[in-house]
Coordinates of C-alpha atoms and ligand atoms in Angstrom, one line a residue:
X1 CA -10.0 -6.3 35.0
X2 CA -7.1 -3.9 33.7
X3 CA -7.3 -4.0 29.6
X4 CA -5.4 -3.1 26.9
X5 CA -3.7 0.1 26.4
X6 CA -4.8 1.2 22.8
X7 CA -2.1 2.8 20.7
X8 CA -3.3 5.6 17.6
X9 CA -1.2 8.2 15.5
X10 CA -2.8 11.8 15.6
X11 CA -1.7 13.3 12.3
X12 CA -0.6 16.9 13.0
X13 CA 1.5 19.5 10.3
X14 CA 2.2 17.8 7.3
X15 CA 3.3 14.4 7.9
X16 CA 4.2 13.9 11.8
X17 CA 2.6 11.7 14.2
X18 CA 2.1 12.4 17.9
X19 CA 1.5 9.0 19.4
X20 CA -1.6 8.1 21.6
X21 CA -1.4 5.2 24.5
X22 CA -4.4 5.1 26.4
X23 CA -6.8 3.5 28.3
X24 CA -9.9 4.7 28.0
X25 CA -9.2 7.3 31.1
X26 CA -5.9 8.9 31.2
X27 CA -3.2 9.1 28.2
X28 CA 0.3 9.8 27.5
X29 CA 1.2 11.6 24.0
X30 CA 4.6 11.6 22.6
X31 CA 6.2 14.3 20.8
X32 CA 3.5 16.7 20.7
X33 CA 4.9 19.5 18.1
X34 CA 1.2 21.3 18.7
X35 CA -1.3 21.5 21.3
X36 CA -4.4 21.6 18.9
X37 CA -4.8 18.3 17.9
X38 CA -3.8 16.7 20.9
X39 CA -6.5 18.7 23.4
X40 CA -9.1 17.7 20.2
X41 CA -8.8 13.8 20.8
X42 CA -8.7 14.5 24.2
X43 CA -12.0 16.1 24.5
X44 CA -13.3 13.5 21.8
X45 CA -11.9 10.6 23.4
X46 CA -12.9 12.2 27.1
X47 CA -9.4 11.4 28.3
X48 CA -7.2 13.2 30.6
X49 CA -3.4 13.7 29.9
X50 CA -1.2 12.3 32.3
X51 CA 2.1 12.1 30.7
X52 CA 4.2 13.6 27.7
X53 CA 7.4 12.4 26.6
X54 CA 9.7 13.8 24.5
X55 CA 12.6 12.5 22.4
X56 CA 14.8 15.2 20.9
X57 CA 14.3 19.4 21.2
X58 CA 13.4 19.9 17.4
X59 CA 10.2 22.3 17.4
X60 CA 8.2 19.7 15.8
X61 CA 8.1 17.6 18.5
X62 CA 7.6 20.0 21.4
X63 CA 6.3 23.1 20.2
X64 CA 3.1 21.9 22.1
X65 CA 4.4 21.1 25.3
X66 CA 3.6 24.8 27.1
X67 CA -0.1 24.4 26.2
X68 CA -0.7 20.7 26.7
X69 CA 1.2 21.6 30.7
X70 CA -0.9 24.5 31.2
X71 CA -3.9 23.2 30.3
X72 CA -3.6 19.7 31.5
X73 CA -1.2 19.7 34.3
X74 CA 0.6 16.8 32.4
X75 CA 3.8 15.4 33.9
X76 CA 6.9 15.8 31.0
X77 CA 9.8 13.4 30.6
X78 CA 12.4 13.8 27.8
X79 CA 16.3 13.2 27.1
X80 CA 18.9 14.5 29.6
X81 CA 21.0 16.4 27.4
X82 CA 18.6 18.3 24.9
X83 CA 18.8 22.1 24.9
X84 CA 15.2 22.2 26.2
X85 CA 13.6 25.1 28.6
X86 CA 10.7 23.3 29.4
X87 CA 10.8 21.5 32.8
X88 CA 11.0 18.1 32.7
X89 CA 12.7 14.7 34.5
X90 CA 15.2 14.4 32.3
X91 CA 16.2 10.6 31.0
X92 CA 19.0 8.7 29.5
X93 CA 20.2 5.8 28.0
X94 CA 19.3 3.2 31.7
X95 CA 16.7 4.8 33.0
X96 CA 13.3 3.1 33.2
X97 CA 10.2 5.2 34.1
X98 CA 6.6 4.6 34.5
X99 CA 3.5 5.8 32.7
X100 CA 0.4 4.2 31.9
X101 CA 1.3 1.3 34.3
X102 CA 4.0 0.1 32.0
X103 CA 7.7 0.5 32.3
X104 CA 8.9 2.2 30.1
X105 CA 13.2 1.8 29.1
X106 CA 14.9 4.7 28.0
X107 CA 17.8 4.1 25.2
X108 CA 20.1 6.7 24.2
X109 CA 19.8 7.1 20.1
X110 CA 21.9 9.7 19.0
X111 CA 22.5 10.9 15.7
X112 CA 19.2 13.2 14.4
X113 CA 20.2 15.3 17.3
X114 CA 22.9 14.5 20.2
X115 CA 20.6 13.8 22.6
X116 CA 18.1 11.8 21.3
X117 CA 16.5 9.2 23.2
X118 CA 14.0 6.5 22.4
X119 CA 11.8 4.6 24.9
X120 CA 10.9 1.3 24.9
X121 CA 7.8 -0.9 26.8
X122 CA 8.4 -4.4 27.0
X123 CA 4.9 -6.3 26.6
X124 CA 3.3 -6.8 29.8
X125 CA 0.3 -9.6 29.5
X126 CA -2.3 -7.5 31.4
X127 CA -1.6 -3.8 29.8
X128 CA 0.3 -4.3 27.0
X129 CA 0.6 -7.5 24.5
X130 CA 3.4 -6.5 22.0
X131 CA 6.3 -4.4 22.7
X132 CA 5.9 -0.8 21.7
X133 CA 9.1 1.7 20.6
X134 CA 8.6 5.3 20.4
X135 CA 11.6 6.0 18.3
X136 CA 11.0 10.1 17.3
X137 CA 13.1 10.9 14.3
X138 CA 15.5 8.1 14.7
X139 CA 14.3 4.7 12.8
X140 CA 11.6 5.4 10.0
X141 CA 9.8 2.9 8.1
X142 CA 12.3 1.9 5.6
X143 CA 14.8 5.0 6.2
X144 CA 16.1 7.2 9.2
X145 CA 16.5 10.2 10.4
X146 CA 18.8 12.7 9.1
X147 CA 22.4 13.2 10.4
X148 CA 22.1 17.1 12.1
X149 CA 24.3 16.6 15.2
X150 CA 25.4 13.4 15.4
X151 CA 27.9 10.9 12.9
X152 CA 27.5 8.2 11.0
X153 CA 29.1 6.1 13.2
X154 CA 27.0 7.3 16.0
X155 CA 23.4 6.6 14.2
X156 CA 24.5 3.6 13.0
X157 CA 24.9 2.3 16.4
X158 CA 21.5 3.6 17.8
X159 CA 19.9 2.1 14.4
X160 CA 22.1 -1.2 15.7
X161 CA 20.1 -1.1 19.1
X162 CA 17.0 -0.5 17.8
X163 CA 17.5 -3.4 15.5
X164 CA 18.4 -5.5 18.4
X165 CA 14.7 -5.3 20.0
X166 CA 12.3 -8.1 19.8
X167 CA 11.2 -8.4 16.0
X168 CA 7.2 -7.9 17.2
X169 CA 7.9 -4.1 18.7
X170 CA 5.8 -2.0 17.2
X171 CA 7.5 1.0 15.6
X172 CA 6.1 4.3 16.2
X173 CA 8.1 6.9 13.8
X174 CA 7.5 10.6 14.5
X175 CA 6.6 11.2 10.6
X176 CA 5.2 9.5 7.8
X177 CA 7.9 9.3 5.3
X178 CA 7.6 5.8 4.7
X179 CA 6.2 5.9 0.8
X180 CA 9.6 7.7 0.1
X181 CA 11.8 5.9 1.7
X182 CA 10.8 2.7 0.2
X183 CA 11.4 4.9 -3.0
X184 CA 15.2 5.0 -2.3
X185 CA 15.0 1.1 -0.7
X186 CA 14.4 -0.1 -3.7
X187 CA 16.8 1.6 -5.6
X188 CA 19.3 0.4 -3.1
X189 CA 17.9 -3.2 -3.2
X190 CA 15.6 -3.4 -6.3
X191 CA 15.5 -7.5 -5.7
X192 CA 14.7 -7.8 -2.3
X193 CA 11.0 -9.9 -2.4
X194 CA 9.9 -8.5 1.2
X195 CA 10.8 -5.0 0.4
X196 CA 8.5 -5.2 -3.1
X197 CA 5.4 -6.8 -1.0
X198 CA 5.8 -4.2 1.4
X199 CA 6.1 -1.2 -0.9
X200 CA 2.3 -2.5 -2.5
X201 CA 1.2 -2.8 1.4
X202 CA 2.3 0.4 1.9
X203 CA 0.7 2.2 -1.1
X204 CA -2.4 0.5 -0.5
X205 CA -2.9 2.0 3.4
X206 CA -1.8 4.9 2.0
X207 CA -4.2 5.4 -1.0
X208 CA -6.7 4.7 1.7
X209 CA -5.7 7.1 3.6
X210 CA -4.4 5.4 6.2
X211 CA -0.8 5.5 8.0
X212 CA 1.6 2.9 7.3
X213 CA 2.7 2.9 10.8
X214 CA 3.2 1.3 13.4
X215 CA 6.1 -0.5 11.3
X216 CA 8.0 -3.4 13.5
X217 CA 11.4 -4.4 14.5
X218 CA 10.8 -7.9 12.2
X219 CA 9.5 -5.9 9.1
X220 CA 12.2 -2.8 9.4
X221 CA 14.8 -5.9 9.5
X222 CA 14.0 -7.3 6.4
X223 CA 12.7 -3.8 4.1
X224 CA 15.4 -1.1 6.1
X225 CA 18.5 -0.5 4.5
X226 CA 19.7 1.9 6.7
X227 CA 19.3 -1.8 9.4
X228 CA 20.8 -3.8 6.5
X229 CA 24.1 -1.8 5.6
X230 CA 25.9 -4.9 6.6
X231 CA 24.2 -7.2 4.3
X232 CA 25.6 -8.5 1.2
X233 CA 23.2 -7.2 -1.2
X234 CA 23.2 -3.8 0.5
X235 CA 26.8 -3.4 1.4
X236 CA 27.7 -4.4 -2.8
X237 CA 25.0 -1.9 -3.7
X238 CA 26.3 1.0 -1.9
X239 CA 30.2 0.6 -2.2
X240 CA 29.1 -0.1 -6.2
X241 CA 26.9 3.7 -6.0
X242 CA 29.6 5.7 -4.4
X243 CA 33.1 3.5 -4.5
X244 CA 33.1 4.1 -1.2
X245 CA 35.8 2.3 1.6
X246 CA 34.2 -1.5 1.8
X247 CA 33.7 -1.0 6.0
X248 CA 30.7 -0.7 8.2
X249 CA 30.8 2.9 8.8
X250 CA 31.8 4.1 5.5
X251 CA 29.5 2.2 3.8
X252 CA 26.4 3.6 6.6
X253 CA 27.8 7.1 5.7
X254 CA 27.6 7.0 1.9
X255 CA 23.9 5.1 2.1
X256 CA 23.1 8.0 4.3
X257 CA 24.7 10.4 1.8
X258 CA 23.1 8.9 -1.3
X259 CA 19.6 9.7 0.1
X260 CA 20.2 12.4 0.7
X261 CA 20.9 13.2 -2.8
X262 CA 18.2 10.7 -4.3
X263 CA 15.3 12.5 -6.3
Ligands
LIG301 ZN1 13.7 16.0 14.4
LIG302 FE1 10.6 15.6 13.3

């Protein structure tokens, strides 16, 4: 009888994640920005690396790849277009591939970097019960990523089809940033009841010691306003902060804009 993959954050630098599927046997990492911590948990957990996959080229998420290959023989997938030297099968928005027994859907999520892709497993009774998004420096809990290569109009469209995924998906954010974001959330939407409850959740875990994450689709719905730009309360907020032009994209870019100003 096949059970359930378990999912875990390893903490590594300051505040990323590298996320853990496993089985109890083999494992896939994502993002590893270090090989330390992964081959640790490894050895701990006596599991063997089968599969690394990789969302965007910052150093953060992949300066552990050469290590993790050469000393696990670990089979690397990552985003087709991402200046990248490692080898790897490289995957855009369509593809599906398979690790862990799940299929996994590849989305193209640019924005944080050109190529940026996200990947996506569906739940699957036997393996896998809720739907699971590995999302890199896209979607955090209550924010997203920064704009380095990509526009506004282009983020706001990934954010758009990460939004669109079943409301259960577990989001796994490369970085816990979450505590701040909710910060600048409420700022932008100090009356929204959902966003309050979850700021105390948050603050709890995290006073604990804990990760806030895995978020999901449901919760970064209601709490997210970089996934609630078009909402009323959002949309007045941000054209009433920066008088900016009352459409979708302008209004993404100055929210975007006013955290990154926001102390
Ligand atoms: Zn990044
Ligand atoms: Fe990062």
């Amino acid at each position: 009888m096949k059970t359930q993959l378990k999912l875990l954050p390893i903490p590594a630098f300051s505040d990323n994640y590298f996320w853990l599927l496993h089985d109890d046997h083999q494992a896939l990492v994502v993002d590893p920005g270090d090989a330390a911590p992964v081959l640790d948990i490894l050895q701990a957990l006596r599991l063997t690396l089968q599969t690394i996959l990789v969302t965007h080229h910052h150093a953060d998420h992949v300066g552990g790849l050469q290590a993790l290959v050469e000393a696990t023989g670990a089979h690397v997938m990552g985003p087709a277009t991402e200046a990248l030297n490692h080898p790897m099968d490289r995957l855009s928005q369509g593809d599906s591939v398979t690790a862990m027994g799940i299929a996994f859907e590849v989305l193209d999520v640019p924005g944080h970097t050109a190529g940026h892709i996200a990947f996506f497993a569906p739940a699957t009774s036997a393996l896998l019960d809720t739907p699971v998004l590995f999302c890199g420096d896209t979607l955090f809990s209550g924010g997203c990523g920064r704009l380095f290569e990509g526009t506004p109009a282009q983020m706001l469209a990934s954010l758009n089809r990460l939004a669109a995924l079943p409301g259960p998906t577990r989001v796994c954010c490369a970085h816990e940033y979450t505590l701040g974001n909710l910060r600048f959330a409420l700022a932008v939407e100090p009356g929204n009841p959902d966003l309050q409850a979850y700021e105390a959740h948050c603050q709890a875990l995290r006073h604990q010691g804990m990760p806030t994450l895995p978020s999901t689709i449901g919760m970064e719905r209601a709490i997210n306003p970089f996934l609630r730009s078009r909402t009323a309360t959002v949309h007045e907020s941000v054209v009433q902060h920066a008088g900016c032009e009352p459409n979708d994209v302008a209004v993404f870019a100055a929210l975007r804009e006013w955290k990154n100003q926001f102390k």
